[in-house]
Coordinates of C-alpha atoms and ligand atoms in Angstrom, one line a residue:
M1 CA 126.7 130.6 130.1
A2 CA 129.2 128.4 128.4
N3 CA 131.5 130.2 126.1
V4 CA 132.0 128.1 123.0
P5 CA 134.5 129.8 120.7
G6 CA 132.5 131.4 117.9
F7 CA 129.1 130.3 119.1
H8 CA 127.6 133.8 119.7
A9 CA 129.2 135.3 116.6
V10 CA 127.8 132.4 114.5
K11 CA 124.4 132.6 116.1
D12 CA 124.1 136.4 115.5
Q13 CA 125.2 136.1 111.9
V14 CA 122.9 133.2 111.1
F15 CA 119.9 134.8 112.8
A16 CA 120.5 138.0 110.9
D17 CA 121.0 136.2 107.5
L18 CA 117.8 134.2 107.9
G19 CA 115.7 136.9 109.5
L20 CA 115.2 134.9 112.7
Y21 CA 114.4 136.3 116.2
Q22 CA 114.2 134.8 119.6
Q23 CA 110.4 134.9 119.6
L24 CA 109.0 133.1 116.5
S25 CA 105.8 131.7 115.2
G26 CA 105.7 128.0 114.4
L27 CA 102.5 128.0 112.4
Y28 CA 102.5 129.1 108.8
D29 CA 99.2 128.9 106.9
G30 CA 100.1 131.5 104.3
Q31 CA 100.9 133.9 107.1
W32 CA 102.8 133.5 110.3
L33 CA 100.4 133.0 113.2
S34 CA 100.7 135.8 115.8
G35 CA 102.5 134.4 118.9
E36 CA 100.6 136.5 121.4
G37 CA 99.0 134.4 124.2
R38 CA 100.1 131.2 122.6
P39 CA 101.9 128.3 124.2
R40 CA 105.5 128.2 123.3
V41 CA 108.2 125.5 122.7
A42 CA 111.7 126.4 123.6
V43 CA 114.6 125.4 121.4
H44 CA 118.1 124.9 122.9
S45 CA 121.4 124.2 121.2
P46 CA 122.8 120.8 122.1
I47 CA 126.2 122.3 121.7
N48 CA 126.1 124.2 125.1
G49 CA 122.5 124.0 126.2
E50 CA 122.0 127.7 125.3
W51 CA 118.4 128.8 124.7
L52 CA 118.0 129.8 121.0
A53 CA 114.4 130.8 120.6
D54 CA 110.8 130.3 121.8
I55 CA 108.4 129.1 119.1
A56 CA 104.6 129.8 119.4
V57 CA 102.4 126.9 118.5
G58 CA 98.8 126.9 117.3
D59 CA 95.7 125.0 118.4
E60 CA 93.2 122.8 116.7
N61 CA 91.3 125.8 115.2
D62 CA 94.6 127.1 113.7
Y63 CA 95.3 123.7 112.3
D64 CA 91.8 123.5 110.7
R65 CA 92.3 126.9 109.1
L66 CA 95.7 125.8 107.8
L67 CA 94.2 122.7 106.2
E68 CA 91.5 124.8 104.5
R69 CA 94.0 127.2 103.1
A70 CA 96.2 124.3 102.0
W71 CA 93.3 122.7 100.0
S72 CA 92.5 126.1 98.5
S73 CA 96.2 126.4 97.3
F74 CA 95.9 122.9 95.9
E75 CA 93.0 124.0 93.7
E76 CA 95.2 126.5 92.0
W77 CA 98.6 124.7 92.1
S78 CA 97.3 121.4 90.7
L79 CA 96.2 123.2 87.5
V80 CA 99.6 124.6 86.8
P81 CA 101.3 122.4 84.1
A82 CA 103.9 120.1 85.7
P83 CA 106.9 121.6 83.8
K84 CA 105.9 125.0 85.0
R85 CA 105.8 123.7 88.5
G86 CA 109.3 122.4 87.9
E87 CA 110.4 126.0 87.0
V88 CA 109.2 127.1 90.4
I89 CA 111.1 124.3 92.2
R90 CA 114.2 125.3 90.1
A91 CA 113.9 128.9 91.5
I92 CA 113.5 127.4 95.0
G93 CA 116.7 125.3 94.5
D94 CA 118.5 128.5 93.3
R95 CA 117.4 130.4 96.3
L96 CA 118.6 127.6 98.6
R97 CA 122.0 127.8 96.9
E98 CA 122.2 131.4 98.3
Y99 CA 121.5 130.1 101.8
V100 CA 123.8 127.0 101.9
D101 CA 126.1 128.6 104.5
S102 CA 123.5 130.2 106.8
L103 CA 121.0 127.4 106.8
G104 CA 123.8 124.9 107.1
L105 CA 125.2 126.7 110.2
L106 CA 121.7 126.9 111.6
V107 CA 121.5 123.1 111.4
T108 CA 124.8 123.1 113.3
L109 CA 123.6 125.4 116.0
E110 CA 120.2 123.6 116.4
V111 CA 121.1 119.9 116.1
G112 CA 124.9 119.9 116.5
K113 CA 126.1 118.7 113.1
T114 CA 129.5 119.7 112.0
P115 CA 129.4 122.7 109.5
V116 CA 130.3 120.5 106.5
E117 CA 127.5 118.1 107.4
G118 CA 125.1 121.0 108.0
K119 CA 125.9 122.3 104.6
G120 CA 125.6 118.8 103.2
E121 CA 122.1 118.8 104.5
V122 CA 121.2 121.9 102.6
Q123 CA 123.0 120.5 99.5
E124 CA 120.7 117.5 99.8
M125 CA 117.8 119.9 99.4
I126 CA 119.3 121.5 96.4
D127 CA 120.0 118.1 94.8
I128 CA 116.5 116.9 95.3
A129 CA 115.2 120.2 93.9
D130 CA 117.2 119.6 90.7
F131 CA 115.9 116.0 90.6
A132 CA 112.3 117.3 91.0
V133 CA 112.8 119.8 88.1
G134 CA 113.8 116.9 85.8
L135 CA 111.0 114.9 87.1
S136 CA 108.5 117.6 86.2
R137 CA 109.0 116.6 82.6
Q138 CA 109.0 112.9 83.2
L139 CA 105.9 112.0 85.1
Y140 CA 105.3 109.2 82.7
G141 CA 102.4 106.9 82.5
M142 CA 102.3 103.6 80.6
T143 CA 100.3 102.9 77.5
I144 CA 98.8 99.4 77.5
A145 CA 97.8 97.5 74.4
S146 CA 94.0 97.2 74.6
E147 CA 92.4 93.8 73.7
R148 CA 89.5 95.7 72.1
R149 CA 89.4 97.3 68.7
H150 CA 89.3 101.1 68.7
H151 CA 90.2 101.3 72.4
R152 CA 93.0 103.1 74.1
L153 CA 94.2 102.0 77.5
Y154 CA 96.7 104.0 79.5
E155 CA 97.7 105.2 83.0
Q156 CA 98.0 108.7 84.3
W157 CA 99.1 110.1 87.6
H158 CA 97.4 112.8 89.6
P159 CA 98.3 114.5 92.8
H160 CA 96.7 113.3 96.0
G161 CA 95.9 116.8 97.3
V162 CA 97.4 117.9 100.6
V163 CA 100.2 115.7 101.8
G164 CA 101.4 115.6 105.5
V165 CA 105.1 115.3 106.2
I166 CA 106.4 114.6 109.7
T167 CA 110.1 114.7 110.1
A168 CA 112.7 113.9 112.7
F169 CA 115.4 116.2 114.2
N170 CA 118.4 114.5 112.7
F171 CA 117.8 115.6 109.1
P172 CA 115.8 118.8 110.0
C173 CA 115.3 120.0 106.4
A174 CA 116.7 117.4 103.9
V175 CA 114.1 114.7 104.6
W176 CA 111.3 117.3 104.4
S177 CA 112.6 118.4 100.9
W178 CA 112.7 114.8 99.7
N179 CA 109.0 114.7 100.3
A180 CA 108.1 118.3 99.7
F181 CA 109.8 118.9 96.3
I182 CA 108.7 115.6 94.8
A183 CA 105.2 116.0 96.1
S184 CA 104.8 119.6 94.9
V185 CA 106.2 119.0 91.5
I186 CA 103.4 116.4 91.0
G187 CA 100.9 119.1 92.1
N188 CA 100.4 118.4 95.8
V189 CA 100.6 120.9 98.6
V190 CA 102.5 120.0 101.8
V191 CA 101.9 120.4 105.5
W192 CA 105.0 119.9 107.5
K193 CA 105.3 119.0 111.2
P194 CA 109.0 119.1 112.1
A195 CA 110.5 117.7 115.3
P196 CA 110.3 120.4 118.0
E197 CA 114.1 120.1 118.6
S198 CA 114.7 121.4 115.0
A199 CA 111.8 123.9 114.7
L200 CA 114.1 126.8 113.9
T201 CA 115.5 125.1 110.8
A202 CA 112.0 124.3 109.7
I203 CA 110.9 127.9 110.1
A204 CA 113.9 129.3 108.3
T205 CA 113.4 126.8 105.4
T206 CA 109.7 127.6 105.2
N207 CA 110.5 131.3 104.9
V208 CA 113.0 130.8 102.2
V209 CA 110.8 128.6 100.0
N210 CA 107.6 130.6 100.4
D211 CA 109.3 133.9 99.6
V212 CA 110.1 132.4 96.2
L213 CA 106.4 131.4 95.7
D214 CA 105.3 134.9 96.7
E215 CA 107.7 136.4 94.1
H216 CA 106.1 134.2 91.5
G217 CA 102.6 135.3 92.5
L218 CA 101.8 131.8 93.7
P219 CA 99.8 130.7 96.7
P220 CA 101.6 129.2 99.7
L221 CA 102.4 125.5 99.1
F222 CA 104.6 124.7 102.0
F223 CA 102.7 124.9 105.2
L224 CA 104.2 124.5 108.7
A225 CA 102.8 123.4 112.0
V226 CA 105.3 123.1 114.9
D227 CA 104.1 121.2 117.9
G228 CA 105.7 120.5 121.3
G229 CA 104.3 117.1 121.9
G230 CA 102.6 114.3 120.0
E231 CA 99.2 116.0 119.5
M232 CA 99.8 117.4 116.1
G233 CA 101.1 114.1 114.8
R234 CA 98.0 112.2 116.1
R235 CA 95.8 114.8 114.6
M236 CA 97.5 114.5 111.2
S237 CA 97.4 110.7 111.2
A238 CA 93.7 110.7 111.8
D239 CA 92.9 113.5 109.4
R240 CA 91.1 112.3 106.2
R241 CA 92.0 115.7 104.7
L242 CA 95.6 114.3 104.4
P243 CA 95.2 111.4 101.9
L244 CA 99.0 110.7 102.2
L245 CA 101.1 111.0 105.3
S246 CA 104.9 110.6 105.2
F247 CA 106.4 109.8 108.6
T248 CA 110.1 109.7 109.5
G249 CA 110.9 108.7 113.0
S250 CA 111.1 105.8 115.5
V251 CA 109.6 102.4 115.0
G252 CA 107.4 102.8 118.0
T253 CA 105.7 106.0 116.9
G254 CA 105.7 104.8 113.3
R255 CA 103.5 101.8 114.3
E256 CA 101.0 104.2 115.9
V257 CA 101.0 106.5 112.9
A258 CA 100.5 103.5 110.5
A259 CA 97.6 102.1 112.6
R260 CA 95.9 105.5 112.7
V261 CA 96.3 106.2 109.0
G262 CA 95.4 102.6 108.1
K263 CA 92.2 102.8 110.2
R264 CA 91.0 105.6 107.9
L265 CA 92.4 103.8 104.8
G266 CA 94.8 106.6 104.1
R267 CA 98.2 106.0 102.7
S268 CA 101.5 106.4 104.5
I269 CA 105.1 106.4 103.6
L270 CA 107.1 105.2 106.6
E271 CA 110.8 105.7 107.1
L272 CA 111.4 104.3 110.5
G273 CA 114.5 103.1 112.4
G274 CA 117.5 101.3 111.1
N275 CA 119.9 98.9 112.7
N276 CA 122.5 98.9 110.0
A277 CA 125.4 96.6 109.8
A278 CA 128.7 96.6 107.9
I279 CA 130.3 93.3 107.1
V280 CA 134.1 93.4 106.8
T281 CA 135.7 90.3 105.2
P282 CA 139.3 89.3 104.9
D283 CA 139.3 90.3 101.3
A284 CA 138.4 94.0 102.1
D285 CA 140.6 96.9 101.3
M286 CA 141.3 97.7 105.0
E287 CA 141.9 101.4 104.5
I288 CA 138.5 101.8 102.8
A289 CA 136.8 99.6 105.3
L290 CA 138.2 101.5 108.3
R291 CA 137.1 104.9 106.9
G292 CA 133.8 103.5 105.7
V293 CA 133.0 102.0 109.1
A294 CA 134.2 105.0 111.0
F295 CA 132.1 107.5 108.9
G296 CA 129.1 105.2 109.0
A297 CA 129.3 104.7 112.8
L298 CA 130.4 108.2 113.9
A299 CA 129.1 110.8 111.5
T300 CA 126.3 113.0 112.9
A301 CA 127.2 111.6 116.3
A302 CA 125.6 108.4 115.2
Q303 CA 122.2 110.0 114.9
R304 CA 121.4 109.0 111.4
C305 CA 118.8 106.4 110.5
T306 CA 121.6 105.0 108.3
T307 CA 124.3 104.9 111.1
T308 CA 126.3 101.7 111.3
R309 CA 125.3 100.2 114.6
R310 CA 126.8 96.7 114.1
L311 CA 130.2 95.7 112.7
I312 CA 130.2 92.1 111.5
L313 CA 133.9 91.3 111.4
H314 CA 135.6 88.2 110.2
E315 CA 137.2 86.3 113.1
S316 CA 140.7 86.6 111.5
L317 CA 140.5 90.4 111.6
F318 CA 140.0 90.8 115.4
D319 CA 143.8 91.3 115.9
S320 CA 144.4 93.6 113.0
F321 CA 141.3 95.7 112.0
L322 CA 139.8 96.0 115.5
P323 CA 142.8 97.7 117.2
R324 CA 142.9 100.3 114.4
L325 CA 139.2 101.0 114.9
V326 CA 139.7 101.3 118.7
E327 CA 142.5 103.8 117.9
A328 CA 140.2 105.8 115.7
Y329 CA 137.5 105.8 118.4
T330 CA 140.1 106.9 121.0
T331 CA 141.5 109.8 118.9
V332 CA 138.4 111.1 117.1
G333 CA 137.6 114.7 118.0
V334 CA 134.4 115.0 120.1
G335 CA 133.1 118.4 121.1
S336 CA 131.6 121.6 119.7
P337 CA 131.0 121.1 116.0
L338 CA 132.2 124.7 115.6
D339 CA 135.7 123.5 116.4
P340 CA 137.3 122.4 113.1
D341 CA 139.1 119.5 114.8
V342 CA 135.8 117.9 115.8
L343 CA 134.1 115.2 113.8
V344 CA 131.6 114.0 116.5
G345 CA 129.3 116.7 118.0
P346 CA 126.8 116.5 120.7
L347 CA 123.7 114.3 121.1
I348 CA 120.4 116.1 120.6
N349 CA 119.3 116.2 124.3
K350 CA 119.8 114.8 127.8
R351 CA 117.3 112.0 127.1
A352 CA 119.6 110.8 124.3
V353 CA 122.6 110.8 126.8
E354 CA 120.4 108.7 129.2
S355 CA 119.6 106.2 126.4
Y356 CA 123.3 105.9 125.6
A357 CA 124.2 105.1 129.2
A358 CA 121.3 102.7 129.6
A359 CA 122.2 100.8 126.4
I360 CA 125.8 100.4 127.5
G361 CA 124.6 99.2 131.0
Q362 CA 122.3 96.7 129.4
A363 CA 125.0 95.5 127.0
E364 CA 127.5 95.0 129.9
K365 CA 124.9 93.0 131.8
A366 CA 124.4 90.8 128.7
G367 CA 128.1 90.0 128.6
G368 CA 129.4 92.8 126.4
R369 CA 132.9 94.2 126.9
V370 CA 133.5 97.9 126.4
L371 CA 136.6 98.3 124.3
V372 CA 136.6 102.1 124.3
G373 CA 134.2 104.8 125.4
N374 CA 131.4 104.5 127.9
A375 CA 131.7 108.0 129.3
R376 CA 129.5 111.1 129.5
L377 CA 131.9 114.0 128.7
E378 CA 131.9 117.2 130.6
L379 CA 133.8 119.4 128.2
A380 CA 135.3 122.7 129.4
G381 CA 133.2 125.6 128.2
L382 CA 130.4 123.3 126.9
E383 CA 128.8 122.5 130.3
G384 CA 125.2 122.5 129.0
G385 CA 126.1 120.3 126.0
N386 CA 125.2 116.6 125.5
Y387 CA 128.5 114.9 124.8
V388 CA 129.4 111.2 125.1
A389 CA 132.5 109.2 124.2
P390 CA 132.1 107.0 121.1
T391 CA 131.8 103.4 122.3
L392 CA 132.8 100.0 120.9
I393 CA 131.4 96.9 122.5
E394 CA 132.3 93.3 121.7
G395 CA 131.4 89.9 123.0
L396 CA 127.6 90.2 122.8
P397 CA 125.5 87.4 121.2
P398 CA 124.3 88.9 117.9
D399 CA 120.7 88.2 118.8
S400 CA 120.8 89.9 122.2
A401 CA 118.0 92.3 123.0
I402 CA 120.1 95.4 123.1
V403 CA 121.7 94.7 119.8
A404 CA 118.3 94.4 118.2
E405 CA 117.5 97.9 119.4
E406 CA 118.3 101.1 117.6
T407 CA 120.0 103.4 120.2
F408 CA 120.4 106.9 118.7
A409 CA 124.0 107.3 120.1
P410 CA 127.5 106.4 119.1
I411 CA 127.6 102.8 120.2
L412 CA 129.0 100.2 117.8
Y413 CA 128.5 96.5 118.5
V414 CA 131.4 94.3 117.2
L415 CA 130.2 90.8 116.2
G416 CA 132.4 88.1 114.9
Y417 CA 131.7 85.7 112.1
G418 CA 133.3 82.6 110.6
D419 CA 131.8 81.9 107.2
L420 CA 129.7 84.2 105.0
D421 CA 126.4 82.4 105.7
E422 CA 126.9 83.1 109.3
A423 CA 127.6 86.8 108.5
F424 CA 124.3 87.0 106.6
A425 CA 122.4 85.3 109.4
I426 CA 123.8 87.8 111.9
H427 CA 123.1 90.6 109.5
N428 CA 119.5 89.8 109.0
C429 CA 118.5 88.7 112.5
V430 CA 117.5 92.2 113.7
P431 CA 113.9 93.5 113.2
Q432 CA 114.9 96.6 111.1
G433 CA 116.0 96.6 107.5
L434 CA 117.2 100.0 106.3
S435 CA 120.8 100.1 105.2
S436 CA 123.7 97.6 104.9
A437 CA 127.2 97.4 103.6
I438 CA 129.9 94.8 102.8
F439 CA 133.6 95.7 102.5
S440 CA 135.2 93.1 100.2
N441 CA 137.0 92.9 96.9
N442 CA 135.9 89.3 96.4
L443 CA 133.3 89.1 93.7
R444 CA 131.7 86.0 95.1
E445 CA 131.3 87.5 98.5
V446 CA 129.9 90.8 97.1
E447 CA 127.4 89.1 94.8
A448 CA 126.2 86.8 97.5
F449 CA 125.6 89.8 99.7
L450 CA 123.6 91.4 97.0
S451 CA 121.7 88.2 96.2
V452 CA 118.4 87.2 97.7
V453 CA 120.2 85.3 100.5
G454 CA 122.3 88.3 101.4
S455 CA 121.2 91.7 102.8
D456 CA 117.5 92.0 103.5
C457 CA 117.7 95.9 103.6
G458 CA 116.3 98.6 101.4
L459 CA 119.8 100.0 100.8
A460 CA 122.9 97.8 100.2
S461 CA 126.3 99.2 99.6
V462 CA 129.6 97.7 98.6
N463 CA 132.9 99.2 99.7
T464 CA 131.2 102.3 101.0
G465 CA 129.4 102.9 104.3
T466 CA 125.8 102.4 105.4
A467 CA 125.3 106.2 105.8
G468 CA 125.5 108.9 103.2
A469 CA 123.1 107.8 100.5
E470 CA 122.7 109.9 97.4
I471 CA 119.3 111.4 96.6
G472 CA 119.0 109.8 93.1
G473 CA 118.1 106.3 94.6
A474 CA 114.9 105.5 96.3
F475 CA 115.5 105.7 100.1
G476 CA 113.8 103.5 102.7
G477 CA 113.8 100.0 104.1
E478 CA 112.1 96.8 104.9
K479 CA 110.7 95.0 108.0
D480 CA 110.3 97.4 111.0
T481 CA 111.8 100.2 108.9
G482 CA 108.3 100.4 107.4
G483 CA 108.7 99.7 103.7
G484 CA 108.3 103.3 102.5
R485 CA 110.5 104.9 99.8
E486 CA 111.3 108.6 99.5
S487 CA 113.6 110.7 97.4
G488 CA 114.8 109.4 94.0
S489 CA 114.2 106.8 91.3
D490 CA 110.4 106.2 91.0
A491 CA 109.6 106.9 94.6
W492 CA 107.5 109.8 93.2
K493 CA 104.7 107.4 92.4
A494 CA 103.8 107.2 96.1
Y495 CA 103.0 110.9 96.0
A496 CA 100.5 110.4 93.1
R497 CA 97.3 108.5 92.5
R498 CA 97.3 106.2 89.6
Q499 CA 94.4 106.3 87.2
T500 CA 93.9 103.6 84.5
V501 CA 92.1 105.2 81.6
T502 CA 90.0 103.3 79.0
V503 CA 88.9 105.3 75.9
N504 CA 86.6 103.8 73.3
Y505 CA 86.8 105.8 70.1
G506 CA 84.9 103.4 68.0
V507 CA 81.3 103.1 66.9
E508 CA 80.6 99.9 68.8
L509 CA 80.7 98.8 72.4
P510 CA 82.9 95.6 72.6
L511 CA 83.3 94.3 76.1
A512 CA 86.5 92.9 77.7
Q513 CA 86.9 89.2 78.2
G514 CA 84.5 88.6 75.3
V515 CA 81.5 89.3 77.4
T516 CA 78.3 90.1 75.5
F517 CA 75.5 92.1 77.0
D518 CA 72.9 93.0 74.4
V519 CA 70.0 94.9 76.0
N520 CA 67.8 94.8 72.9
Ligands
LIG1 C1 118.0 109.7 107.9 O1 118.8 109.5 108.8 O2 116.7 109.8 108.2 O3 121.9 108.4 103.8 C2 118.3 110.1 106.5 C3 122.1 109.2 104.7 C4 121.5 110.6 104.4 C5 120.0 110.6 104.8 C6 119.7 109.9 106.2 N1 121.6 111.0 103.1 O4 122.8 109.1 105.6

């Protein structure tokens, strides 16, 4: 087996700190399902291909029992006053603070993020916990002036009940927490189906948060159902017992989820693919632009929904900015994330490496020129890992089929533009609409980008990259990205049902719109 410096020591320490074993249960319905005689999903590290653990998965009966228990938890939890619910989430946030290093390193082992990014992921959970605590005292409804004498009209927000959350491997716990902490502070209970590739992080997180509930004498609120294939996702999408389903993943699967949830007239929050672009204008601060584009395009080995996949570069910058970017791509450290010199870790699996190679092949066929990259990397001591060289491709028409696609791998398409209208047309010509950025110190350019004729995305950034959003803002995007919003601002409203209340405290029955209806 490949000998990555530190790999086994880190693994032993992380497993010990988090109470993990190599045989684990992936179904938590208040108790962990016994793994005996159950099918299992194997989890491997993308760093070196090493087997990390086997996870036992449940069947349809186990899932039904889980849903019953989740609804019985809801009966109790929904009656706890919201600020008291906030206190519980605060305790969960505090407990997570104790696990920043071990959970962060588990993210590194399981999905290949660098340790700072792994820790950042756990920090994102802590941040959203803090946000949820504040929210627990701010679940405001509006009061509306009634047109009728002695009438009061107002809105209130109630929890939906049990909320389903399906997450992708690339943010194996942060995206769950965006949903779970906001949903639970409103009074919902959560059933989580994580990506099988990151099941260990989900199990460890579930353990940490439910321990806190136990200590508070509360019922389980954070249920877990790992599944190896698509069956659990299909079951959850069709299940009327989940009035709301939040799905983060590919556009293709998102379409199926939306159709199934829509058929039963349920609600969904969709956070699907991005195809994010950064526009760099001649008025940019080139140092900031270079770092912003590099971070956006290379962080997490380009496996973020917010990764910069297209660079829309002014024609005059091809001789100055581009060579510097090529240099950065040539010298950036690629390899085991446990090596402190590495910024770009492995892709999640072999399939991702195949997609990388196929996309570059298709780009070359369409007339693209590879400036740097285009190599599967066999790194000494990391033979089972999934490493590729970060790749820059120029010369493709901006509307070519491969540029319109989100390939979850470090490939950045460089597209030239002449005037800003052209830059916006290129920017908005892809089907996805998640994140966007402009690098410019020119007020007119910046404001045009932020105006209705500029970026059509859910997230728009100025002089900072497409990736790395804070939790305080609502997160999500338009068009094929699905329109959902998670995380901050007033995204909480999607996790609640609105009730418009009319109270007549008078001695008569006046009707709205001046209607009369006298029965005697
Ligand atoms: C995702 O890739 O699904 O903005 C989420 C970012 C992170 C979240 C990305 N805070 O890059």
